[in-house]
Coordinates of C-alpha atoms in Angstrom, one line a residue:
X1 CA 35.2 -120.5 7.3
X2 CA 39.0 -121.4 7.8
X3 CA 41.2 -121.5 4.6
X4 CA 42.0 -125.2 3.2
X5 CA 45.3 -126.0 3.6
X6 CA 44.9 -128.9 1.4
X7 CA 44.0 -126.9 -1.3
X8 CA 46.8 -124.1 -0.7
X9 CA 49.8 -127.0 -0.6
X10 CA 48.2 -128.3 -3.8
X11 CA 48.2 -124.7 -5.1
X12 CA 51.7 -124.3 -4.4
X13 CA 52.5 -127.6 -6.0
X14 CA 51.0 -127.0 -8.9
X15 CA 53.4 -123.6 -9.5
X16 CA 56.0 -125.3 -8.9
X17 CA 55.6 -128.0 -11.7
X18 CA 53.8 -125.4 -14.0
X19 CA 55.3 -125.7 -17.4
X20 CA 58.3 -128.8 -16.1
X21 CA 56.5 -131.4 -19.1
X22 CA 56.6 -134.2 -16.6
X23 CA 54.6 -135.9 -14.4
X24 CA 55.4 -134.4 -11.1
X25 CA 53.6 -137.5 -9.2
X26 CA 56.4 -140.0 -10.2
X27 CA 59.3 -140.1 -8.4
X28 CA 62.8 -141.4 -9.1
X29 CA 66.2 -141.9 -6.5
X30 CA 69.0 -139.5 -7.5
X31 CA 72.8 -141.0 -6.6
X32 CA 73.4 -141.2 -2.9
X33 CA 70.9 -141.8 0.2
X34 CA 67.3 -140.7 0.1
X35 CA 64.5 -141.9 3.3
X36 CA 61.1 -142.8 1.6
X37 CA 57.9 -144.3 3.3
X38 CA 55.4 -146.4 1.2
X39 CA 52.0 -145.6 2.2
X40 CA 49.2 -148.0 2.8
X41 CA 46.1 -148.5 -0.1
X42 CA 42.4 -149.2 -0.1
X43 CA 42.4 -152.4 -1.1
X44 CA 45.7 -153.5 0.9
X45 CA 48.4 -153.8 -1.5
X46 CA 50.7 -151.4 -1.8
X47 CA 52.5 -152.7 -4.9
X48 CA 51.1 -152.5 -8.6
X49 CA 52.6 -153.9 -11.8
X50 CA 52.2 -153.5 -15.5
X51 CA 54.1 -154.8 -18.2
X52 CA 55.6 -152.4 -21.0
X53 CA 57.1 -152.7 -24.6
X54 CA 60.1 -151.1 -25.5
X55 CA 62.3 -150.9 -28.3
X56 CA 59.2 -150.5 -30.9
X57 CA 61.2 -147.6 -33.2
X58 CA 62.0 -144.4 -31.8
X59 CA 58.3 -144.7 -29.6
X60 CA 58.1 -144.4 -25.9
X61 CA 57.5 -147.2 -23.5
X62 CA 53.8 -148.8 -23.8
X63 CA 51.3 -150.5 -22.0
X64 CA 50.8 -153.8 -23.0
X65 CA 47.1 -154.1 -24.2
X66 CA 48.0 -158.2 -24.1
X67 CA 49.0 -158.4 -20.5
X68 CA 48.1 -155.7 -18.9
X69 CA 44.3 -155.5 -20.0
X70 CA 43.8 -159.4 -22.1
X71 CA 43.1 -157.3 -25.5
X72 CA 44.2 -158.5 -28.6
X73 CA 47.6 -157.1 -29.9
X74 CA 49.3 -157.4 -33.0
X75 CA 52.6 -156.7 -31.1
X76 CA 52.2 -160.0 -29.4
X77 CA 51.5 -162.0 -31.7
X78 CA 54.6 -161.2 -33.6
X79 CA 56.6 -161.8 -30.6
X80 CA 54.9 -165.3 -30.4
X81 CA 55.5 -166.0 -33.9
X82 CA 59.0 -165.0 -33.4
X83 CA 59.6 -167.6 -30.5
X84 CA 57.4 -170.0 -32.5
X85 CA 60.0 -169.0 -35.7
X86 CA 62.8 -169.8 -33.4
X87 CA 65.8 -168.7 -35.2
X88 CA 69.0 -167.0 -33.3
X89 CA 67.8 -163.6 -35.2
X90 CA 64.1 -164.3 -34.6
X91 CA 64.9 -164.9 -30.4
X92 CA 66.8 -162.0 -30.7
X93 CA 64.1 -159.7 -31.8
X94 CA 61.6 -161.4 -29.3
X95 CA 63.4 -160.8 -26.6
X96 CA 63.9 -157.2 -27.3
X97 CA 60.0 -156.6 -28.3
X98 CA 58.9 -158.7 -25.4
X99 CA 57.0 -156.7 -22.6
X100 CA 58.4 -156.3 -19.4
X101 CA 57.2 -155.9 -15.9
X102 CA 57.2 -153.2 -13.9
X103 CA 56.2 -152.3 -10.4
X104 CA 55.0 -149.4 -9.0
X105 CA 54.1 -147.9 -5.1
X106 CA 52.9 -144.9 -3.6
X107 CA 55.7 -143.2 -1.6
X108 CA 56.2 -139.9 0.6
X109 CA 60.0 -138.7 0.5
X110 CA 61.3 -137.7 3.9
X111 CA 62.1 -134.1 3.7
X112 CA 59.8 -133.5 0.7
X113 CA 56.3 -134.2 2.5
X114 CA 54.9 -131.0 1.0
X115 CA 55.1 -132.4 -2.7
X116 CA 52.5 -134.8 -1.0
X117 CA 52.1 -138.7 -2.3
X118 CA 54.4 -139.9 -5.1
X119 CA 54.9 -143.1 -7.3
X120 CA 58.3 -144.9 -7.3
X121 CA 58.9 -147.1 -10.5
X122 CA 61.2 -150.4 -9.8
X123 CA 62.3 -153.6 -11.2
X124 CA 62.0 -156.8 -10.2
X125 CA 64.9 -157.2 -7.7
X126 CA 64.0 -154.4 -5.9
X127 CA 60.0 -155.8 -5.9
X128 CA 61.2 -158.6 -4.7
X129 CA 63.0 -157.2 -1.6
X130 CA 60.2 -155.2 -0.5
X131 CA 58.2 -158.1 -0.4
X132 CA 60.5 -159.9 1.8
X133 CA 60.5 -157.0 4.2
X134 CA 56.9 -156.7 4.2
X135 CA 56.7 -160.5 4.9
X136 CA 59.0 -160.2 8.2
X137 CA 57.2 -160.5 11.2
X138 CA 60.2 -158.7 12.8
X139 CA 59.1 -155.2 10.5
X140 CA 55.5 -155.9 11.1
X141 CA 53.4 -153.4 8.9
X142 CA 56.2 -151.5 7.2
X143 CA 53.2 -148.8 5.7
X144 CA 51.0 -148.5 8.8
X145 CA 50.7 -145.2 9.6
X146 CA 51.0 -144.6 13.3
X147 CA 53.8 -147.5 13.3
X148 CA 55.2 -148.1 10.2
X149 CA 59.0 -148.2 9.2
X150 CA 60.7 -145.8 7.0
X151 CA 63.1 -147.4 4.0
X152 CA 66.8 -145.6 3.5
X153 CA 67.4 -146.2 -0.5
X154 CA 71.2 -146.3 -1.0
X155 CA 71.5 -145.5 -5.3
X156 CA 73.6 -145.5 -7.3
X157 CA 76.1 -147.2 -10.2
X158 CA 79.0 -149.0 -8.1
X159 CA 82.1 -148.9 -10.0
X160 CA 82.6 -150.7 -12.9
X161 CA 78.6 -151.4 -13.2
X162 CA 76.2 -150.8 -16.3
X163 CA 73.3 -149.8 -14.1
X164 CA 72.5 -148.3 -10.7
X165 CA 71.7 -150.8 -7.9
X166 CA 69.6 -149.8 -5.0
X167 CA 69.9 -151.0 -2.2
X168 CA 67.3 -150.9 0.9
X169 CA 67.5 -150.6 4.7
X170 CA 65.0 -150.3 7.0
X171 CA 64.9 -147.8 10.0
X172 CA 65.3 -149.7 13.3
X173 CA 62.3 -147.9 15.3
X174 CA 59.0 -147.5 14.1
X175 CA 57.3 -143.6 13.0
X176 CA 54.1 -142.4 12.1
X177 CA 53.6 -140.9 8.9
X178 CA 53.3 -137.2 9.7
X179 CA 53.7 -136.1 13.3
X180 CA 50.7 -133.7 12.2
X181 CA 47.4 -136.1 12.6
X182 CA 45.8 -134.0 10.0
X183 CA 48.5 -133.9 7.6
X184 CA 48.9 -137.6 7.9
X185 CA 44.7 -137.8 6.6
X186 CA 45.9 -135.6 3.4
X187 CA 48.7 -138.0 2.8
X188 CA 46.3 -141.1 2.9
X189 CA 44.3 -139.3 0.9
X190 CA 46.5 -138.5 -1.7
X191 CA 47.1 -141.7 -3.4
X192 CA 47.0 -141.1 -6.7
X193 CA 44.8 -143.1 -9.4
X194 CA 47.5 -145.3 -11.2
X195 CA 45.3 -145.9 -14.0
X196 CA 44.9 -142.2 -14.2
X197 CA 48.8 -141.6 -14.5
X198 CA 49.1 -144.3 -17.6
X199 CA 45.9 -143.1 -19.7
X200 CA 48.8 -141.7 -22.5
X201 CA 50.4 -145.1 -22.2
X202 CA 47.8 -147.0 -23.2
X203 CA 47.4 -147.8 -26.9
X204 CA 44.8 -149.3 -29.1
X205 CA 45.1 -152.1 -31.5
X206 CA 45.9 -149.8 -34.5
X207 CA 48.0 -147.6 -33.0
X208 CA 50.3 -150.5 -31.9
X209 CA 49.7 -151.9 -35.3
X210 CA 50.8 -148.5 -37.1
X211 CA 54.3 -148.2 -34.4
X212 CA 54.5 -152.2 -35.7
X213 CA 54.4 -151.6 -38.8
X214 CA 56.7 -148.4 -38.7
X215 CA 59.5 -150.8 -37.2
X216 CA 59.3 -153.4 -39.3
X217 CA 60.0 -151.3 -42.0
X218 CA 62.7 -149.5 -40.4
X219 CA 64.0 -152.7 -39.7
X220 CA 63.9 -153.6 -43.7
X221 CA 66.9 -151.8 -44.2
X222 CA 69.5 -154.2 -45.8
X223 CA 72.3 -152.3 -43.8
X224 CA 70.6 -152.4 -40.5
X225 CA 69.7 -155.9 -40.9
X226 CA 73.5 -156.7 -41.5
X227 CA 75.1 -158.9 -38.4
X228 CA 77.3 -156.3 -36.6
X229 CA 75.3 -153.6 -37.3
X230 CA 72.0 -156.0 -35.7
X231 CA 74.6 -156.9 -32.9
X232 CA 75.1 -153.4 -32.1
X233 CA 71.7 -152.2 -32.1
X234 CA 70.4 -155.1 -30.0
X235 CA 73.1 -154.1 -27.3
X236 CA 72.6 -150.6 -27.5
X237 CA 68.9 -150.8 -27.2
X238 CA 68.7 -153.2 -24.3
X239 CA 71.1 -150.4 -22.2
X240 CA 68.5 -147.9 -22.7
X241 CA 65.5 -149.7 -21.6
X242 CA 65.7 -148.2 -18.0
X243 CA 66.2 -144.8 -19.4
X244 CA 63.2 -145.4 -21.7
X245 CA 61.1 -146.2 -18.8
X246 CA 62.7 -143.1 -16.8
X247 CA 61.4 -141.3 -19.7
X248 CA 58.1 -142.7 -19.6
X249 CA 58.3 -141.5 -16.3
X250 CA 59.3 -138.0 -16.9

């Protein structure tokens, strides 16, 4: 019996991200170019979204139970009753406990095929781009695998800027996924199971409730509460919602 190659690459992997404390299966730009290819699902849609809180205390980004999975949620129905309240400081807080979406897609970095099938976290301008290039004929199946197009991901925080923009090109000629048909099944095969990678970011109903409550009374403080102070906070905390989600991320 020959050796598994699968097995040894996923072997090798798994020394590599022994003892990092993140999950080695996302993956995130760094500043400059980078060539990715988004590989083609099961079910025909490469693109998955779920809708996080933020800004809940000093707690990680969170699954929605309300949007992602139609559970009840204590967490949104104090956001409705905020908008319902509709005060400048009650807005304020809904818009910063509001959920927001996210989309996800399974991608193999050029030049790091042996770290196998990954998942790239976006917003919603970039989303919205990749649908437009999926959607022209010109591109055809952008994730086929004998055909497909690879995407060049220019990133980075142009000068003067808050946040990084990326921006995405398409290759002009078409390439398979792996010039090694057998390497290209492991890759197709690879896809990891999304709701697998969010099991610790899903919450129950008193776990929100407890992070809720823990806020709130946080957010009792007579100095916090205080105009400037709430202006500042508010500010501060919106900034660091994409590095709480690259956190969330590891």
């Amino acid at each position: 019996m020959s050796i598994d190659m699968k097995k040894m690459r996923e072997r090798v992997n798994a020394l590599k991200n022994k003892g990092g404390g993140t999950n080695k299966r996302f993956w995130r730009p760094q500043d400059g170019e980078q060539t990715i290819r988004i590989i083609p699902t099961a079910d025909g849609d490469p693109f998955k979204d779920y809708w996080f809180h933020y800004n809940v205390g000093d707690n990680p980004g969170f699954l929605s139970p309300k949007k992602n999975f139609g559970e009840d949620c204590p967490l949104d129905s104090f956001v409705r009753n905020l908008w319902e309240e509709g005060t400048e400081d009650s807005v304020r807080m809904a818009k910063k406990l509001n959920a927001r979406q996210r989309f996800f897609a399974p991608v193999v970095v050029r030049g790091e095929e042996d770290q196998g099938v990954r998942v790239w976290g976006f917003g919603k301008q970039v989303y919205e781009t990749l649908l437009n290039l999926v959607l022209n004929p010109e591109y055809g199946d952008i994730t086929d695998a004998e055909q497909g197009i690879d995407l060049v991901l220019a990133y980075g925080k142009p000068t003067g800027a808050s946040f990084p923009v990326t921006n995405i090109t398409p290759r002009r000629r078409s390439s398979p996924l792996h010039k090694e048909p057998e390497r290209c099944r492991e890759l197709l095969e690879d896809i990891p199971d999304f709701e697998e990678l969010f099991t610790n970011s899903r919450k129950t109903f008193a776990q929100v409730q407890a992070m809720l409550d823990e806020f709130l009374l946080g957010d009792s403080n007579p100095e916090a509460n205080s105009s400037e102070t709430a202006k500042y906070n508010d500010e501060k905390k919106s900034n660091l919602v994409d590095k709480a989600f690259a956190d969330l991320l590891g």
